[in-house]
């Protein structure tokens, strides 16, 4: 059965918005960026660090002497990015450069928009091009541009409202776009799910049944080649009651995430147990899959909405004790 159809493949996007508070040094730095200004911080050796650092990189002392530096600076070193990636400062080729702003002693990494690598050189003078809309983030600096062209054509940073509240947090969206290709065995398992079937594989050496099938037995190290269809009933082995709300949560807590050992399987998988008070879920509880409506099925374990108690007597300890 395995390998008769090409393996399944699908986009897999993971991401979240990372939110952090900024504190007494990074907060004013972000607030200044929003207002179209750049702040540095003076270290114990009197050098001015841009971007700001909360602690002196040599002595470790907490720093607090903020100083304003210029929009203009000098390229210290650079490299050319010929094909920009998603999320980078510019959607055309540009330079990544270390730029020492006038008044600063340390360089800042940012993009320089010159149109071509031939127009870039170490020692060139550049100026900030501010973003039209600013929120208190390093991306408020849209990029840098050559200083001579900037003086003629770059607009000044629009002044922020004087009564705007200080920036105290920053939100950083973090995203990863992958294309996941399932193995031949996983593909068979997923195609079976589309038909409402639970397809495992048995090891021909030790007889253990794996679902989802791994393609090989981790105990014996041999390929698992024998397909086994399992029922949608099983036993709760271990579980936890989720009481903590989190971003993207689809069920209101408290609810139960449990390891469920399907009848005939030797390995449990994680799923939801709903349909009863969370406090009533226990090890050995008998459960059955609650499938979504037939028209919603596809090649995913999400076809099973959750598991619910069957009402049968609990399974005896010895039936699942070796599968925890
Ligand atoms: Zn085996």
Coordinates of C-alpha atoms and ligand atoms in Angstrom, one line a residue:
X1 CA 0.0 0.0 0.0
X2 CA 2.8 2.4 0.9
X3 CA 4.2 4.5 -1.8
X4 CA 1.4 4.0 -4.4
X5 CA 0.6 7.8 -4.4
X6 CA 3.1 10.6 -4.1
X7 CA 3.8 11.9 -0.6
X8 CA 1.6 14.7 0.6
X9 CA 3.1 18.2 0.9
X10 CA 1.5 21.4 2.3
X11 CA 2.5 24.8 3.4
X12 CA 3.2 25.1 7.1
X13 CA 3.1 28.6 8.7
X14 CA 4.1 29.2 12.3
X15 CA 4.2 32.6 13.9
X16 CA 3.3 34.8 16.7
X17 CA 3.7 38.4 17.8
X18 CA 6.5 38.6 20.4
X19 CA 5.6 41.5 22.8
X20 CA 8.1 42.8 25.3
X21 CA 8.2 45.8 27.7
X22 CA 11.1 48.1 27.0
X23 CA 12.2 49.5 30.4
X24 CA 14.0 52.8 31.2
X25 CA 16.7 52.7 28.5
X26 CA 15.1 51.1 25.4
X27 CA 11.8 52.8 26.1
X28 CA 13.1 56.4 25.6
X29 CA 15.2 55.1 22.6
X30 CA 11.9 53.8 21.0
X31 CA 10.0 56.9 21.9
X32 CA 12.7 59.0 20.3
X33 CA 12.5 56.9 17.1
X34 CA 8.8 57.4 16.9
X35 CA 9.4 61.2 17.3
X36 CA 12.0 61.2 14.5
X37 CA 15.1 61.4 16.7
X38 CA 17.9 59.0 17.6
X39 CA 19.3 58.6 21.2
X40 CA 22.5 57.0 22.2
X41 CA 23.7 56.2 25.7
X42 CA 27.0 57.1 27.3
X43 CA 29.1 54.2 28.7
X44 CA 31.4 54.4 31.7
X45 CA 34.3 55.1 29.4
X46 CA 32.3 58.1 28.0
X47 CA 31.8 56.4 24.6
X48 CA 28.2 56.8 23.1
X49 CA 26.5 53.6 22.1
X50 CA 23.9 53.6 19.3
X51 CA 21.7 51.6 19.5
X52 CA 21.5 52.0 23.2
X53 CA 22.6 49.3 25.6
X54 CA 21.2 48.9 29.1
X55 CA 24.4 47.8 30.6
X56 CA 28.0 48.8 29.9
X57 CA 29.5 46.1 27.6
X58 CA 32.8 46.3 29.5
X59 CA 32.0 46.9 33.1
X60 CA 28.4 45.6 33.2
X61 CA 27.3 48.8 35.0
X62 CA 23.7 49.9 34.5
X63 CA 23.7 53.0 32.2
X64 CA 21.3 55.9 32.2
X65 CA 22.9 58.9 30.5
X66 CA 20.9 59.3 27.2
X67 CA 22.3 61.7 24.5
X68 CA 20.8 62.7 21.2
X69 CA 22.9 62.0 18.1
X70 CA 22.6 63.0 14.5
X71 CA 20.5 61.8 11.5
X72 CA 23.7 61.8 9.6
X73 CA 26.5 59.2 9.8
X74 CA 29.3 57.4 8.0
X75 CA 29.4 53.8 6.6
X76 CA 32.0 51.8 8.5
X77 CA 31.5 48.6 6.5
X78 CA 28.8 47.1 4.3
X79 CA 27.7 44.1 2.2
X80 CA 25.3 44.0 -0.7
X81 CA 22.0 42.1 -0.5
X82 CA 21.1 41.5 -4.2
X83 CA 17.9 39.6 -3.5
X84 CA 15.9 40.9 -0.5
X85 CA 13.9 38.5 1.6
X86 CA 10.5 38.9 3.1
X87 CA 10.5 41.2 6.1
X88 CA 13.7 43.0 5.2
X89 CA 13.8 46.9 5.1
X90 CA 13.6 47.2 1.3
X91 CA 11.9 45.2 -1.5
X92 CA 14.8 45.9 -3.9
X93 CA 18.5 45.2 -3.7
X94 CA 20.2 47.3 -1.0
X95 CA 23.3 47.4 1.3
X96 CA 23.4 46.1 4.8
X97 CA 25.8 48.6 6.5
X98 CA 27.3 49.4 9.8
X99 CA 26.7 53.1 10.2
X100 CA 28.3 55.3 12.8
X101 CA 26.0 58.2 13.4
X102 CA 27.6 61.6 14.1
X103 CA 27.9 61.9 17.9
X104 CA 28.0 58.1 18.4
X105 CA 31.1 55.9 18.9
X106 CA 29.6 52.6 17.9
X107 CA 28.0 51.7 14.6
X108 CA 24.3 50.7 14.0
X109 CA 23.3 48.0 11.5
X110 CA 20.8 49.2 9.0
X111 CA 19.9 49.2 5.3
X112 CA 21.3 51.8 2.8
X113 CA 19.3 52.5 -0.4
X114 CA 21.7 53.4 -3.2
X115 CA 20.2 51.4 -6.1
X116 CA 23.4 49.6 -6.9
X117 CA 26.5 48.2 -5.2
X118 CA 28.7 50.5 -7.3
X119 CA 27.2 53.5 -5.5
X120 CA 28.2 52.1 -2.1
X121 CA 31.6 52.7 -0.4
X122 CA 33.1 52.5 3.0
X123 CA 33.4 56.0 4.4
X124 CA 30.4 57.4 2.5
X125 CA 28.1 59.8 4.2
X126 CA 24.5 58.7 4.7
X127 CA 21.4 60.1 6.3
X128 CA 18.3 58.5 7.8
X129 CA 15.2 58.2 5.7
X130 CA 12.4 58.1 8.3
X131 CA 9.3 55.9 7.8
X132 CA 6.1 57.8 7.0
X133 CA 4.3 56.1 9.9
X134 CA 6.3 55.4 13.0
X135 CA 5.4 53.4 16.1
X136 CA 8.6 53.3 18.3
X137 CA 10.7 50.6 16.6
X138 CA 14.0 50.4 14.7
X139 CA 11.9 50.1 11.5
X140 CA 10.9 53.7 12.1
X141 CA 14.2 54.3 10.3
X142 CA 13.0 53.1 6.9
X143 CA 16.6 53.0 5.7
X144 CA 19.6 55.2 5.1
X145 CA 20.3 57.1 1.9
X146 CA 23.4 58.9 0.6
X147 CA 23.7 62.2 2.5
X148 CA 24.2 64.4 -0.6
X149 CA 21.1 63.2 -2.3
X150 CA 19.2 63.3 0.9
X151 CA 19.7 67.0 1.6
X152 CA 17.9 67.9 -1.6
X153 CA 15.0 65.4 -1.7
X154 CA 14.5 63.7 1.6
X155 CA 11.7 65.2 3.7
X156 CA 12.4 65.9 7.3
X157 CA 10.8 63.5 9.9
X158 CA 7.3 64.7 10.5
X159 CA 7.1 66.0 14.1
X160 CA 5.2 63.7 16.5
X161 CA 2.5 65.1 18.6
X162 CA 4.1 66.6 21.7
X163 CA 1.6 64.9 23.9
X164 CA 2.1 61.4 22.5
X165 CA 2.6 58.9 25.3
X166 CA 6.0 57.3 25.8
X167 CA 6.6 54.0 24.0
X168 CA 6.8 51.3 26.7
X169 CA 6.4 48.1 24.7
X170 CA 7.4 46.7 21.3
X171 CA 5.7 44.1 19.2
X172 CA 7.9 41.9 17.0
X173 CA 6.0 39.6 14.6
X174 CA 7.9 36.4 14.2
X175 CA 6.9 34.1 11.3
X176 CA 8.3 31.0 9.6
X177 CA 7.0 29.7 6.3
X178 CA 7.8 26.1 5.6
X179 CA 6.7 23.5 3.2
X180 CA 6.2 20.2 5.0
X181 CA 6.4 17.0 3.0
X182 CA 5.0 13.9 4.8
X183 CA 6.8 10.6 4.5
X184 CA 5.2 7.9 2.4
X185 CA 3.8 6.2 5.5
X186 CA 2.5 9.5 6.9
X187 CA 0.9 10.2 3.6
X188 CA -1.0 6.9 3.7
X189 CA -2.1 7.7 7.2
X190 CA -3.3 11.1 6.2
X191 CA -5.1 9.9 3.1
X192 CA -6.9 7.2 5.3
X193 CA -7.9 10.0 7.7
X194 CA -9.6 11.7 4.8
X195 CA -11.8 8.6 4.6
X196 CA -12.4 8.5 8.3
X197 CA -10.0 5.6 8.9
X198 CA -7.1 5.3 11.4
X199 CA -4.3 3.6 9.7
X200 CA -1.3 2.4 11.8
X201 CA 1.7 0.2 11.0
X202 CA 2.9 -2.9 12.8
X203 CA 6.5 -3.9 13.3
X204 CA 6.9 -7.4 11.9
X205 CA 9.7 -8.1 14.4
X206 CA 8.2 -7.1 17.8
X207 CA 4.5 -6.7 16.8
X208 CA 4.2 -3.2 18.1
X209 CA 1.7 -1.0 16.4
X210 CA 2.5 2.7 15.7
X211 CA 0.0 5.5 15.0
X212 CA 0.9 7.8 13.3
X213 CA 3.2 5.3 11.5
X214 CA 6.8 6.3 11.7
X215 CA 8.0 4.1 8.8
X216 CA 10.4 2.3 11.1
X217 CA 10.3 0.6 14.5
X218 CA 12.4 2.6 16.9
X219 CA 12.8 -0.5 19.1
X220 CA 13.9 -2.9 16.3
X221 CA 15.3 -0.5 13.8
X222 CA 13.5 -2.2 10.9
X223 CA 11.0 -0.7 8.4
X224 CA 7.3 -1.1 9.4
X225 CA 5.5 -2.4 6.4
X226 CA 2.3 -4.0 7.7
X227 CA -0.7 -1.7 7.7
X228 CA -3.2 -2.0 10.5
X229 CA -6.5 -0.3 10.7
X230 CA -7.5 0.7 14.3
X231 CA -10.8 1.6 15.8
X232 CA -11.5 5.1 17.0
X233 CA -11.9 4.0 20.6
X234 CA -9.1 4.1 23.2
X235 CA -7.9 4.8 26.7
X236 CA -6.6 8.0 28.4
X237 CA -3.1 7.2 29.6
X238 CA -1.9 10.5 31.0
X239 CA -3.5 14.0 30.7
X240 CA -3.2 17.6 31.8
X241 CA -5.9 20.1 32.6
X242 CA -5.1 23.3 30.7
X243 CA -6.0 26.3 32.9
X244 CA -3.8 29.0 31.4
X245 CA -5.2 31.1 28.6
X246 CA -2.8 31.8 25.7
X247 CA -2.8 33.6 22.3
X248 CA -4.7 31.6 19.6
X249 CA -6.5 29.3 22.1
X250 CA -9.6 27.9 20.5
X251 CA -11.3 26.4 23.6
X252 CA -12.0 28.3 26.8
X253 CA -10.0 26.8 29.8
X254 CA -10.2 24.6 31.7
X255 CA -10.0 21.7 29.2
X256 CA -8.1 18.5 29.0
X257 CA -5.2 17.6 26.7
X258 CA -4.6 13.8 27.0
X259 CA -2.5 11.0 25.6
X260 CA -4.9 8.5 24.1
X261 CA -3.9 4.9 23.4
X262 CA -6.2 3.6 20.7
X263 CA -7.3 0.0 21.1
X264 CA -4.7 -2.1 19.4
X265 CA -2.0 0.6 19.4
X266 CA 1.3 0.5 21.3
X267 CA 1.9 4.2 21.3
X268 CA -0.4 7.0 22.6
X269 CA -1.0 10.3 20.8
X270 CA -2.0 13.7 22.1
X271 CA -5.6 14.9 21.6
X272 CA -8.4 16.8 23.3
X273 CA -10.8 15.1 25.7
X274 CA -14.1 17.1 25.9
X275 CA -17.7 16.2 26.6
X276 CA -17.3 16.0 30.4
X277 CA -16.1 18.1 33.3
X278 CA -12.3 18.4 33.1
X279 CA -12.1 17.3 36.7
X280 CA -13.7 14.0 35.8
X281 CA -11.0 13.0 33.3
X282 CA -8.7 10.3 34.7
X283 CA -6.1 7.7 33.7
X284 CA -7.8 4.6 32.3
X285 CA -10.9 6.5 31.1
X286 CA -12.4 5.0 28.0
X287 CA -13.0 7.5 25.1
X288 CA -14.2 7.6 21.5
X289 CA -13.4 10.0 18.7
X290 CA -15.9 12.6 17.9
X291 CA -15.5 13.3 14.2
X292 CA -16.3 16.5 12.5
X293 CA -19.0 16.4 9.8
X294 CA -18.1 14.2 6.9
X295 CA -18.0 17.2 4.4
X296 CA -15.3 18.8 6.5
X297 CA -12.8 15.9 6.4
X298 CA -9.5 16.3 4.7
X299 CA -6.0 14.8 5.1
X300 CA -5.6 15.8 8.7
X301 CA -6.0 14.5 12.3
X302 CA -8.2 17.6 12.8
X303 CA -11.0 15.5 11.3
X304 CA -11.3 14.2 14.8
X305 CA -12.7 17.2 16.7
X306 CA -12.0 15.7 20.1
X307 CA -12.4 12.5 22.1
X308 CA -15.3 12.1 24.5
X309 CA -16.0 9.5 27.3
X310 CA -17.7 6.4 26.2
X311 CA -19.2 5.6 29.6
X312 CA -17.6 2.2 29.7
X313 CA -15.8 1.0 32.9
X314 CA -12.3 2.3 33.1
X315 CA -9.5 0.2 31.5
X316 CA -7.4 -1.9 33.9
X317 CA -4.0 -0.4 34.8
X318 CA -2.1 -3.3 33.2
X319 CA -3.7 -2.6 29.8
X320 CA -1.9 0.7 29.5
X321 CA 0.8 0.7 32.1
X322 CA 3.5 -0.1 29.6
X323 CA 2.4 2.6 27.2
X324 CA 2.8 5.7 29.3
Ligands
LIG1 ZN1 9.8 -3.6 16.4

